[in-house]
Rosetta silent file (secondary structure, phi, psi, omega in degrees, C-alpha in Angstrom):
SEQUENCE: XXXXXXXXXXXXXXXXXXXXXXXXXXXXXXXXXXXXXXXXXXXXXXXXXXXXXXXXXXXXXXXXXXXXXXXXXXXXXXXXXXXXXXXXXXXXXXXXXXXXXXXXXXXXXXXXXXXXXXXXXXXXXXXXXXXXXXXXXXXXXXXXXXXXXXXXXXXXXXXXXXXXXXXXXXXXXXXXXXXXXXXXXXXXXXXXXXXXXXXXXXXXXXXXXXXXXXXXXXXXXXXXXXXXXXXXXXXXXXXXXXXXXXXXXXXXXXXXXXXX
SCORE:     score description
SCORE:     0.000 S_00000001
   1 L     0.000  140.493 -163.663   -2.041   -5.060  -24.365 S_00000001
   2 L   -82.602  174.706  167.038   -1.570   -5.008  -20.479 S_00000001
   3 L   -98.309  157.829 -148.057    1.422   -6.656  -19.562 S_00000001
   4 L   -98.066  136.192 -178.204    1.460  -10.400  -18.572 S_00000001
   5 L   -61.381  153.113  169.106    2.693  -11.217  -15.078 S_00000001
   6 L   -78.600  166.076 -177.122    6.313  -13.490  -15.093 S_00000001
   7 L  -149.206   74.043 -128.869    6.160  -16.487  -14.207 S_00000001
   8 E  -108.071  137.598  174.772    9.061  -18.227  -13.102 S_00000001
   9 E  -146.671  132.502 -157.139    8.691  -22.292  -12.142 S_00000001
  10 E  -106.915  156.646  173.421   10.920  -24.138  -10.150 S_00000001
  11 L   -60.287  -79.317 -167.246   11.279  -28.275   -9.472 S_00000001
  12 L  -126.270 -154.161 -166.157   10.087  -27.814   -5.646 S_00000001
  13 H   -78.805  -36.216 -165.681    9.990  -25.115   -2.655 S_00000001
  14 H   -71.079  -55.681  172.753   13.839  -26.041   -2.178 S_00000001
  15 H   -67.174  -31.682  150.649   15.032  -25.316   -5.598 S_00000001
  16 H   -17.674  -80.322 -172.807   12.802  -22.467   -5.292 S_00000001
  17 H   -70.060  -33.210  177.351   14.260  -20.271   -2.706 S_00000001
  18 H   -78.640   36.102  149.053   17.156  -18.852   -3.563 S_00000001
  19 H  -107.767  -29.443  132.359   15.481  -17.130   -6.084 S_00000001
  20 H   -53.530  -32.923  176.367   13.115  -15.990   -4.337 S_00000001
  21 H   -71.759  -25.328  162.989   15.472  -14.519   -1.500 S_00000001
  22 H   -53.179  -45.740 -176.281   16.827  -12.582   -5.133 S_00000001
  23 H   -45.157  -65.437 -167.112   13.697  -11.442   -5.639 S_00000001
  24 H   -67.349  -51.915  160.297   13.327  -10.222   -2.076 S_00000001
  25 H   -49.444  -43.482  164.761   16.410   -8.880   -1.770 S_00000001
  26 H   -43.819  -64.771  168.803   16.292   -7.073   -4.998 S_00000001
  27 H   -39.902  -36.191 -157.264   13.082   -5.425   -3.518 S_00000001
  28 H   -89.117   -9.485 -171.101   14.817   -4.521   -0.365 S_00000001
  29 H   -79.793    8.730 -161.176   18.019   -3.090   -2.249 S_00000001
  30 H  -120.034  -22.550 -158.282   15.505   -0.706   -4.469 S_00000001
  31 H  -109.893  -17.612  156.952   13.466    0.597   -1.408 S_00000001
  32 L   -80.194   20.180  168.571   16.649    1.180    0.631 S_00000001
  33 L  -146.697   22.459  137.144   18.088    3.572   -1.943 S_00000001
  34 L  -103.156  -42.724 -142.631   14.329    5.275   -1.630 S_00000001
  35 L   175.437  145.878  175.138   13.912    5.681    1.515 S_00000001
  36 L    -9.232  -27.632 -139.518   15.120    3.861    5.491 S_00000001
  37 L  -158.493  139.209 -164.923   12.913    1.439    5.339 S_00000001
  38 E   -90.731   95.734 -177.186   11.884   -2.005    3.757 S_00000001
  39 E  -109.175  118.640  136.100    7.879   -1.746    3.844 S_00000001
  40 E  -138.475  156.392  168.666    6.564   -5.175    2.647 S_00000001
  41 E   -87.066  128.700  147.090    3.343   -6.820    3.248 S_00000001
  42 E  -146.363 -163.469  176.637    2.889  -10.031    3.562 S_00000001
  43 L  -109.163 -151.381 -170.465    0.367  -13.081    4.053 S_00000001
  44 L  -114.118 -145.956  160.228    0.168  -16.221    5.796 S_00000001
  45 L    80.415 -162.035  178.039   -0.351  -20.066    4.944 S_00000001
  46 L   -27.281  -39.729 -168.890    1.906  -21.462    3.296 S_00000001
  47 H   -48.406  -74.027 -170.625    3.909  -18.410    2.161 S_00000001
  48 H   -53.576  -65.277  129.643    5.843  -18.230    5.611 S_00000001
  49 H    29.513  -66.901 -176.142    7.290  -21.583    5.097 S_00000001
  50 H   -47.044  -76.844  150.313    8.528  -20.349    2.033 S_00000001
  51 H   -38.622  -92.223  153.115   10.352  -17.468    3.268 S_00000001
  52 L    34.855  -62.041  175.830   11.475  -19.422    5.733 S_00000001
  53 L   -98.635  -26.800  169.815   13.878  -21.074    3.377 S_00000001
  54 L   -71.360  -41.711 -159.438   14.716  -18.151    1.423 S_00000001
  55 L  -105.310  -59.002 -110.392   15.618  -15.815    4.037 S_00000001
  56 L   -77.925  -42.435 -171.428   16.252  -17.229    7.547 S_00000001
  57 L  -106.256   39.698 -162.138   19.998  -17.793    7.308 S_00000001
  58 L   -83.107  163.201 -144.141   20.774  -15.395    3.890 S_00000001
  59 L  -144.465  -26.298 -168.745   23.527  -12.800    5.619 S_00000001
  60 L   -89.997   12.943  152.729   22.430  -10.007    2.951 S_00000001
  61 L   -62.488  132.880  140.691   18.569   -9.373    5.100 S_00000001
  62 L   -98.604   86.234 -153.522   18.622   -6.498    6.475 S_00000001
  63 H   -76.724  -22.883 -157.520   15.698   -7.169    8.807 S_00000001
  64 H   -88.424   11.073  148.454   16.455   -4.037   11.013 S_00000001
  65 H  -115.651    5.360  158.063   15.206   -2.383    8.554 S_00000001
  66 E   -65.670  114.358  163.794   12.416   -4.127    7.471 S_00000001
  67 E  -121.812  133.997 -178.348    8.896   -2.862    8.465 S_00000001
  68 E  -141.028  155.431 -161.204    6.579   -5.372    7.784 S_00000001
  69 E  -109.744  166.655 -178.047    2.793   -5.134    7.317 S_00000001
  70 E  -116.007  149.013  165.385    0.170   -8.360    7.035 S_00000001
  71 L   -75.841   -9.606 -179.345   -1.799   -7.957    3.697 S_00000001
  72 E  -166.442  166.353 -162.624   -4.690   -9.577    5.776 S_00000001
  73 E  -159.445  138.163 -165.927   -5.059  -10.471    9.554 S_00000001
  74 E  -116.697  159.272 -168.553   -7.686  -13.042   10.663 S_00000001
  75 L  -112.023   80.529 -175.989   -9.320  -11.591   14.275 S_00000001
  76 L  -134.937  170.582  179.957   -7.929  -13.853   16.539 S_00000001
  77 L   -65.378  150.401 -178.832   -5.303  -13.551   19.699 S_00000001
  78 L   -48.809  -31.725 -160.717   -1.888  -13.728   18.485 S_00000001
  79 L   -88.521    6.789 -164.724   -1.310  -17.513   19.874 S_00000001
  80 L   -92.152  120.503 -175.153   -4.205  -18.657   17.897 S_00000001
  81 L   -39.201  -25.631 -175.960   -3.106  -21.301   15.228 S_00000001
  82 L   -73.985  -18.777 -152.076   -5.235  -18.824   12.669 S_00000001
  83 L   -93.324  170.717 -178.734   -3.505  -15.805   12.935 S_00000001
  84 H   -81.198  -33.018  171.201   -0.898  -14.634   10.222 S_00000001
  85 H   -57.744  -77.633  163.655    1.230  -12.663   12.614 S_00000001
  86 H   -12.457  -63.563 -156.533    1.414  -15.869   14.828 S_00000001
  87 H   -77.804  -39.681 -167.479    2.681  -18.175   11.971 S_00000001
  88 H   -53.865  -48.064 -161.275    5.284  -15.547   10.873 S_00000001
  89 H   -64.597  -64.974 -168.096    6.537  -14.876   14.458 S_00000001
  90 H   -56.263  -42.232  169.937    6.571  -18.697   15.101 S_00000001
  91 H   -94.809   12.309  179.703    8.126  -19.742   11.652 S_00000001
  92 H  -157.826  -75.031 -172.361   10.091  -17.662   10.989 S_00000001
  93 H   -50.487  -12.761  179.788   11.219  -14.035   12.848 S_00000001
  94 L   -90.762   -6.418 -179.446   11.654  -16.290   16.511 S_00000001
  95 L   -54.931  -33.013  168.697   14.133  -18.432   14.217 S_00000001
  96 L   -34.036  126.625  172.244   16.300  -15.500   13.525 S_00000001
  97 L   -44.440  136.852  150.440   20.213  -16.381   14.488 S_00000001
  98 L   -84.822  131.230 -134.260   20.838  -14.480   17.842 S_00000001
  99 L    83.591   10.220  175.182   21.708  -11.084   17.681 S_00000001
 100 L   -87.127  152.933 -173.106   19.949  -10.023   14.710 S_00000001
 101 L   -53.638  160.968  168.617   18.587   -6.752   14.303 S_00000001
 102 L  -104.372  117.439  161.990   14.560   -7.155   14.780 S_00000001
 103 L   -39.971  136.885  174.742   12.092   -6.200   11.778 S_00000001
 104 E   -71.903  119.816  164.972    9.475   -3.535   12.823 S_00000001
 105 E  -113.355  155.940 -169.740    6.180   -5.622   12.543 S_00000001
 106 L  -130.179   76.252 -161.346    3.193   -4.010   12.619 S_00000001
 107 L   -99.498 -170.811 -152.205    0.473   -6.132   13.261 S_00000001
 108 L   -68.044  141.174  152.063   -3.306   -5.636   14.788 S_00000001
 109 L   -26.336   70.270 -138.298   -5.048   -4.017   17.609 S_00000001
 110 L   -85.712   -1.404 -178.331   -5.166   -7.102   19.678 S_00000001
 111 L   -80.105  -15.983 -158.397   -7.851   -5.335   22.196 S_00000001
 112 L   -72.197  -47.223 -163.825   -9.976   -4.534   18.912 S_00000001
 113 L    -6.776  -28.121 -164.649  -10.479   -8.560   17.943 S_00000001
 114 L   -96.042  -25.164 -115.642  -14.773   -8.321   18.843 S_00000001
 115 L  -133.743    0.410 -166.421  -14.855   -4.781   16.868 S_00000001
 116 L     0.282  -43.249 -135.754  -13.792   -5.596   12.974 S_00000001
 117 L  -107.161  -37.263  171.789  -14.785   -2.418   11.627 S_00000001
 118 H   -46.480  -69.068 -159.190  -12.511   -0.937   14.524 S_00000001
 119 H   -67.831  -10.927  172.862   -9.947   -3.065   14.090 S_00000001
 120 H   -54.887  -90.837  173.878  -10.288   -2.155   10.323 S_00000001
 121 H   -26.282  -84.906  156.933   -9.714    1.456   11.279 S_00000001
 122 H    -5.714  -23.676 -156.151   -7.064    0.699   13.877 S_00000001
 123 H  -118.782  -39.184 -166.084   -4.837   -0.877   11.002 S_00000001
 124 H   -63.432  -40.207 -161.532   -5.818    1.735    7.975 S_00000001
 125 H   -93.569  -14.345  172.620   -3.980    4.479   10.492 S_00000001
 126 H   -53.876  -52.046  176.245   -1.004    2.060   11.557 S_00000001
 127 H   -58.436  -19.255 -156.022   -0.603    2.503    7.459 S_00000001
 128 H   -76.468  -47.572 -138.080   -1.711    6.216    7.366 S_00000001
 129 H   -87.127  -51.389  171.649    1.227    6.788    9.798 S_00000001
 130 L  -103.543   54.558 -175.035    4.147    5.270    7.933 S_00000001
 131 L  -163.578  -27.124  172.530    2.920    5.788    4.246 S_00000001
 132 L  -169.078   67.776  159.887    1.640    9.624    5.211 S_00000001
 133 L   -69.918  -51.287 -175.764    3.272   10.858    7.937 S_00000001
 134 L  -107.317  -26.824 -174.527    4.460   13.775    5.866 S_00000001
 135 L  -116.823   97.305  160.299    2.683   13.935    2.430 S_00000001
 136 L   -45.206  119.941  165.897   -0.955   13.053    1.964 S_00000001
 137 L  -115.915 -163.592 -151.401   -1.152   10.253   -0.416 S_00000001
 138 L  -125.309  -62.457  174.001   -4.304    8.648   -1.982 S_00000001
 139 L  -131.081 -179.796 -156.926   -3.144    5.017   -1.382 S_00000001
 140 L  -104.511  171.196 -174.185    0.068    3.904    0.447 S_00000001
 141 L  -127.950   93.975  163.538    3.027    1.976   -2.369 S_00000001
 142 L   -93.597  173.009 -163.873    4.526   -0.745   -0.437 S_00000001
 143 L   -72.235  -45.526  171.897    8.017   -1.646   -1.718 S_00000001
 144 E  -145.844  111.125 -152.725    6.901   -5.220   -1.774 S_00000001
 145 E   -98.800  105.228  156.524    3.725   -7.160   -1.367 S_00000001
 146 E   -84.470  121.638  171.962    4.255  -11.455   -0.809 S_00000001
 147 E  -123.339  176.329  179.023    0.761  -13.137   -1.283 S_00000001
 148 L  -120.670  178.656  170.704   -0.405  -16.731   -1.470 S_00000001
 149 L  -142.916  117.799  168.629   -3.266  -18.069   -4.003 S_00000001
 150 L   -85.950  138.280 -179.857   -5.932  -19.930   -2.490 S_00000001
 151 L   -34.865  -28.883  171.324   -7.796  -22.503   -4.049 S_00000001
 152 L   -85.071  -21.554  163.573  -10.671  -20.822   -4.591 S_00000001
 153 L   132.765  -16.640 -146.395   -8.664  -17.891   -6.380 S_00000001
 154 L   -74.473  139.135  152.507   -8.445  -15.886   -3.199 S_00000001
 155 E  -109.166  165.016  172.510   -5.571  -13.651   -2.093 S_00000001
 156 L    45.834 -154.622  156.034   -5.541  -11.423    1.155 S_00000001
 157 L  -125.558   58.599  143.934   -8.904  -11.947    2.306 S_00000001
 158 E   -78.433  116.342 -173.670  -10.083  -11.192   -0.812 S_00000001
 159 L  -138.021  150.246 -168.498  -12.292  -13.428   -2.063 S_00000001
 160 L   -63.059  155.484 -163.347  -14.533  -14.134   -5.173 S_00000001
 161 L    56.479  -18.267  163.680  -17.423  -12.706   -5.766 S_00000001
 162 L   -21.412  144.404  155.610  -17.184  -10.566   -2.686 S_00000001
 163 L   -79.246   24.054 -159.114  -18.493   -7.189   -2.198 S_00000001
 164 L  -131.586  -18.101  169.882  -14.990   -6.466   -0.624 S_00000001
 165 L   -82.841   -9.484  174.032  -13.706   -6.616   -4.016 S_00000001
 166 L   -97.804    4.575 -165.630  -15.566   -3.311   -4.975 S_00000001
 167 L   -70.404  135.933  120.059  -14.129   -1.222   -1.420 S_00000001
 168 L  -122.517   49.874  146.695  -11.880    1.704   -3.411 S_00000001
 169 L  -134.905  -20.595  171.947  -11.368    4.362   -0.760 S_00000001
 170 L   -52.495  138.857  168.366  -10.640    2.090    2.259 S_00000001
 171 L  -105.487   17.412  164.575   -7.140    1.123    2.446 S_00000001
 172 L  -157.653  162.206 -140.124   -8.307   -1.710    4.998 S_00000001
 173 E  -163.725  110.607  131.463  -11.435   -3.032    5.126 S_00000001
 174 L    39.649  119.352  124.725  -13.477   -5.455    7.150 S_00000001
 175 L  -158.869  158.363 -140.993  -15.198   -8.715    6.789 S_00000001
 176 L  -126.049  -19.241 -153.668  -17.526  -10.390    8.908 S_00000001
 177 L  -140.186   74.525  159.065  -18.253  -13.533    6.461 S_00000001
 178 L   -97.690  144.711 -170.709  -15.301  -15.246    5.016 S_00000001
 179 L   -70.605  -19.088 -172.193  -15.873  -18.156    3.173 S_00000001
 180 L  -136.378  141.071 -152.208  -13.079  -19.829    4.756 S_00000001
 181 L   -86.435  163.178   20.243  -12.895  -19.636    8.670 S_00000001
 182 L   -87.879  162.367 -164.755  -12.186  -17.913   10.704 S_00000001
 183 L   -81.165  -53.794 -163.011  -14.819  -15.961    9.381 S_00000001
 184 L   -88.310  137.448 -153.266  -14.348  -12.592   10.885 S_00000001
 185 E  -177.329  167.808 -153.686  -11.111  -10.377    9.571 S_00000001
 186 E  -127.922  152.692  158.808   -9.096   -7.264    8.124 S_00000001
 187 E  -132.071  173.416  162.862   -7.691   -6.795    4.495 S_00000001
 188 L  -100.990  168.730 -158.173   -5.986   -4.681    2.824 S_00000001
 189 L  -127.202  127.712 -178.657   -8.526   -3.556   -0.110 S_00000001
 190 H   -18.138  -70.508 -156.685   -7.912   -4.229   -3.871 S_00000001
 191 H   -69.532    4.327  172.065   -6.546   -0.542   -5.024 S_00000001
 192 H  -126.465   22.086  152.142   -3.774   -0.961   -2.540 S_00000001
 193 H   -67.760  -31.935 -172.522   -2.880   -4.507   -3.014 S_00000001
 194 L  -116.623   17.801 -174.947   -2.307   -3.243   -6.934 S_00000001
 195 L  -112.573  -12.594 -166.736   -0.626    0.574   -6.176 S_00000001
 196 L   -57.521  162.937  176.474    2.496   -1.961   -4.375 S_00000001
 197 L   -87.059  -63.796  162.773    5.671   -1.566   -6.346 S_00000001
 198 E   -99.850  130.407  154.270    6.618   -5.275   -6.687 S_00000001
 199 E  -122.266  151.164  163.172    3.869   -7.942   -5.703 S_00000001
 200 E  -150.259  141.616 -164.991    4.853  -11.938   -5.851 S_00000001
 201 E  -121.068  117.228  154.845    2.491  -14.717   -5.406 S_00000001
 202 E   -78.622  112.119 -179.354    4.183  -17.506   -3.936 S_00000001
 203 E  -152.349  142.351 -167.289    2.219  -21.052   -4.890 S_00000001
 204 L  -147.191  143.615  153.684    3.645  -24.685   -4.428 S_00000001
 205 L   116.118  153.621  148.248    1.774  -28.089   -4.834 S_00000001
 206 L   -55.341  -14.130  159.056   -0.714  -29.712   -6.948 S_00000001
 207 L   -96.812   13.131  174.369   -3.287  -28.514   -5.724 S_00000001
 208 L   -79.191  -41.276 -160.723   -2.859  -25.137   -6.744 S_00000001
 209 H   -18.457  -69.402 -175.149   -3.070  -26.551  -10.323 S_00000001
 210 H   -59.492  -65.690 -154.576   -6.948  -25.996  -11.097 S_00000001
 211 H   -69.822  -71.200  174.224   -7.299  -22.902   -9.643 S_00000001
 212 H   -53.943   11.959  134.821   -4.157  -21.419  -11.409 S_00000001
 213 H   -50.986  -47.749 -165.599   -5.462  -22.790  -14.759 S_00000001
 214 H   -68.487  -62.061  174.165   -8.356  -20.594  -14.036 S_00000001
 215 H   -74.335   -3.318  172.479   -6.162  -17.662  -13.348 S_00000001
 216 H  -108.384  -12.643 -150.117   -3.603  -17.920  -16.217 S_00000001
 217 H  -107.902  -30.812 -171.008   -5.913  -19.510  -18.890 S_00000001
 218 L  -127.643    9.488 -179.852   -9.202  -17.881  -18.222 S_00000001
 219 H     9.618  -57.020 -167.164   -8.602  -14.389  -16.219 S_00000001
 220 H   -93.129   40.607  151.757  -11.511  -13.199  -16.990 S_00000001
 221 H   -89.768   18.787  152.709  -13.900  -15.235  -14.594 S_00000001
 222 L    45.720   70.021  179.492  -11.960  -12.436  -12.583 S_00000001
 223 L  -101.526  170.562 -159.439  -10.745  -14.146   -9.292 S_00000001
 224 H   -65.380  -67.627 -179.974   -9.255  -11.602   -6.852 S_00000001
 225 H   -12.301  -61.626  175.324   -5.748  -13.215   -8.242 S_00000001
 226 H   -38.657  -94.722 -158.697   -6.827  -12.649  -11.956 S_00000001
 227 H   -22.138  -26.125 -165.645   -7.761   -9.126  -10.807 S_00000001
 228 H   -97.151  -21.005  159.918   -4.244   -8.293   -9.047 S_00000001
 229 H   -70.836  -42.066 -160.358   -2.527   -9.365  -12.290 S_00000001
 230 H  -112.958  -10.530  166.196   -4.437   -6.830  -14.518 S_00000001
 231 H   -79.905  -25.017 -155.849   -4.686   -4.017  -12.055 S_00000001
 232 L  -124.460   51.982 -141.759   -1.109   -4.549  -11.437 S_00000001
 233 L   -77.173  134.216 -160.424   -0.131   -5.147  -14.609 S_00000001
 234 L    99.909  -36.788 -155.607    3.737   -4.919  -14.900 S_00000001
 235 L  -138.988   -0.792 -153.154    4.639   -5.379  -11.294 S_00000001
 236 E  -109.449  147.019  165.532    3.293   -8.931  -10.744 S_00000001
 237 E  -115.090  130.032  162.952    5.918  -12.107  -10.215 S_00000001
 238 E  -109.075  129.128  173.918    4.688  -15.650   -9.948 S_00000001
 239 E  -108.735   90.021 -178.742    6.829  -18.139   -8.013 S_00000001
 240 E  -136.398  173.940 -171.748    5.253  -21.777   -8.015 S_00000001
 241 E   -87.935  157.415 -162.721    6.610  -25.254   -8.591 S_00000001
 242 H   -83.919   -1.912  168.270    5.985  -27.313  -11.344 S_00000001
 243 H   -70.138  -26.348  162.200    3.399  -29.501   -9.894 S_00000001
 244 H   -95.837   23.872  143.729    1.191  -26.478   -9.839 S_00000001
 245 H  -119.382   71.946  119.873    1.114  -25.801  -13.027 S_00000001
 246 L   -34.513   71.980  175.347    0.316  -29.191  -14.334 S_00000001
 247 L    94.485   32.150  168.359   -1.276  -28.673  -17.324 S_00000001
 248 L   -93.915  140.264  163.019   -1.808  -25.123  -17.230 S_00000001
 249 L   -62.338  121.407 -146.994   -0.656  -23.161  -20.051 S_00000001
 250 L  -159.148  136.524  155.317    2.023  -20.544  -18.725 S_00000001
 251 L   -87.848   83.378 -176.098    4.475  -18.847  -20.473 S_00000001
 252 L   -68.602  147.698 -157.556    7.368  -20.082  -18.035 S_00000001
 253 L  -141.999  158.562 -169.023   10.319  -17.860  -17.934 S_00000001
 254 L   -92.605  124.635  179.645   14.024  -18.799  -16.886 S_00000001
 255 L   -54.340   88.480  172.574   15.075  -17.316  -13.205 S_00000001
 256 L  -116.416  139.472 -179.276   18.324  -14.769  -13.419 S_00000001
 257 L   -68.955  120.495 -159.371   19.339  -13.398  -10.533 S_00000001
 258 L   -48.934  169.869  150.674   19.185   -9.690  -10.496 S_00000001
 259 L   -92.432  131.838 -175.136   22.050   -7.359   -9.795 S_00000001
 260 L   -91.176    0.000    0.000   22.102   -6.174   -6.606 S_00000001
């Protein structure tokens, strides 16, 4: 039997975060006694917000050692209300108290933006370079992946029914035709969204409700979510609030803070 993602559910975003900033912290205390450097990905929306409340005045980040990757990138100029670097910068990394160390971020080829398939490229060797600088690997294992769940099921800019869900040697990938605009954009591609060491899905509100029915109750209509639970079976956290799972069936689990 694969194992079932946790699922941890909180009153609102507020009671929320400091358990997530365990979480996160936990991650960065596991990947700094592997190796220099904090590599997590994350996404946008909501998510940033999130953090936001978790992190920005917690004294135990160590952002200057934090390199962080976007699990998806929409192909727009940085200032553009769409992009995920934007929201991050703006909500959260210009908030940083002054004098804190600065997080490496490693975001898109902003000359590439008319080019996808470029800009694709462009991003697969920003990973190539600090995931197999020295070792060939096959895919890269970041220490921690933060995603969102979109209504439709979607993570990354992964989306159902896609033909972007079948990509396994890219580790970033394309797409020209997202159902939800802006249309044109970069992912990271399903087998390395599930080779991460920790992932957590961050989801708040009622309207996540239906669509995480779908993904705890019925998996196998196989929404990119579903999918990142059973590829990643083991490794997956759910953080959401109890309005979104209103009348989903969940095996809810009580929040203890790790040791660090």
């Amino acid at each position: 039997m694969p194992s079932l993602p946790l699922i941890y559910v909180f009153n609102d975003a507020d009671d929320m975060a400091p358990a997530l900033a365990d979480y996160v912290l936990s991650a960065q205390t596991a990947a700094l006694q592997r190796h220099d450097a904090f590599k997590i990905g994350v996404s946008g929306g909501s998510l940033v917000s999130n953090l936001n409340k978790a992190l920005l005045h917690n004294p135990n980040v160590e952002w200057g050692k934090w390199h962080i990757f976007f699990a998806d990138e929409r192909l727009v100029p940085l200032d553009s209300p769409d992009s995920n670097y934007g929201l991050l910068k703006s909500g959260l990394l210009d908030q940083l108290p002054e004098g804190t160390p600065q997080p490496v971020v490693h975001g898109i080829d902003y000359s590439l933006l008319e080019d996808s398939l470029e800009a694709a490229d462009a991003y697969e060797k920003e990973l190539i370079k600090s995931f197999a600088a020295k070792d060939s690997v096959r895919l890269p294992a970041f220490d921690l992946l933060l995603l969102g769940c979109g209504p439709d099921g979607h993570t990354c800019s992964l989306f159902p029914g896609h033909e972007l869900l079948r990509e396994n040697i890219a580790w970033v990938a394309p797409i020209e035709d997202s159902p939800k605009p802006p249309p044109r954009r970069i992912s990271l591609t399903l087998p390395v969204v599930t080779q991460s060491l920790r992932i957590a899905f961050v989801a708040v509100g009622e309207s996540k409700a239906p669509v995480l029915k779908t993904v705890f109750e019925t998996p196998e209509e196989g929404l990119p979510c579903s999918l990142v639970n059973e590829g990643a079976r083991g490794k997956v956290t759910w953080f959401v609030d109890t309005p979104a799972v209103k009348g989903v069936a969940v095996q809810k689990k009580e929040y203890k803070t790790p040791s660090l």
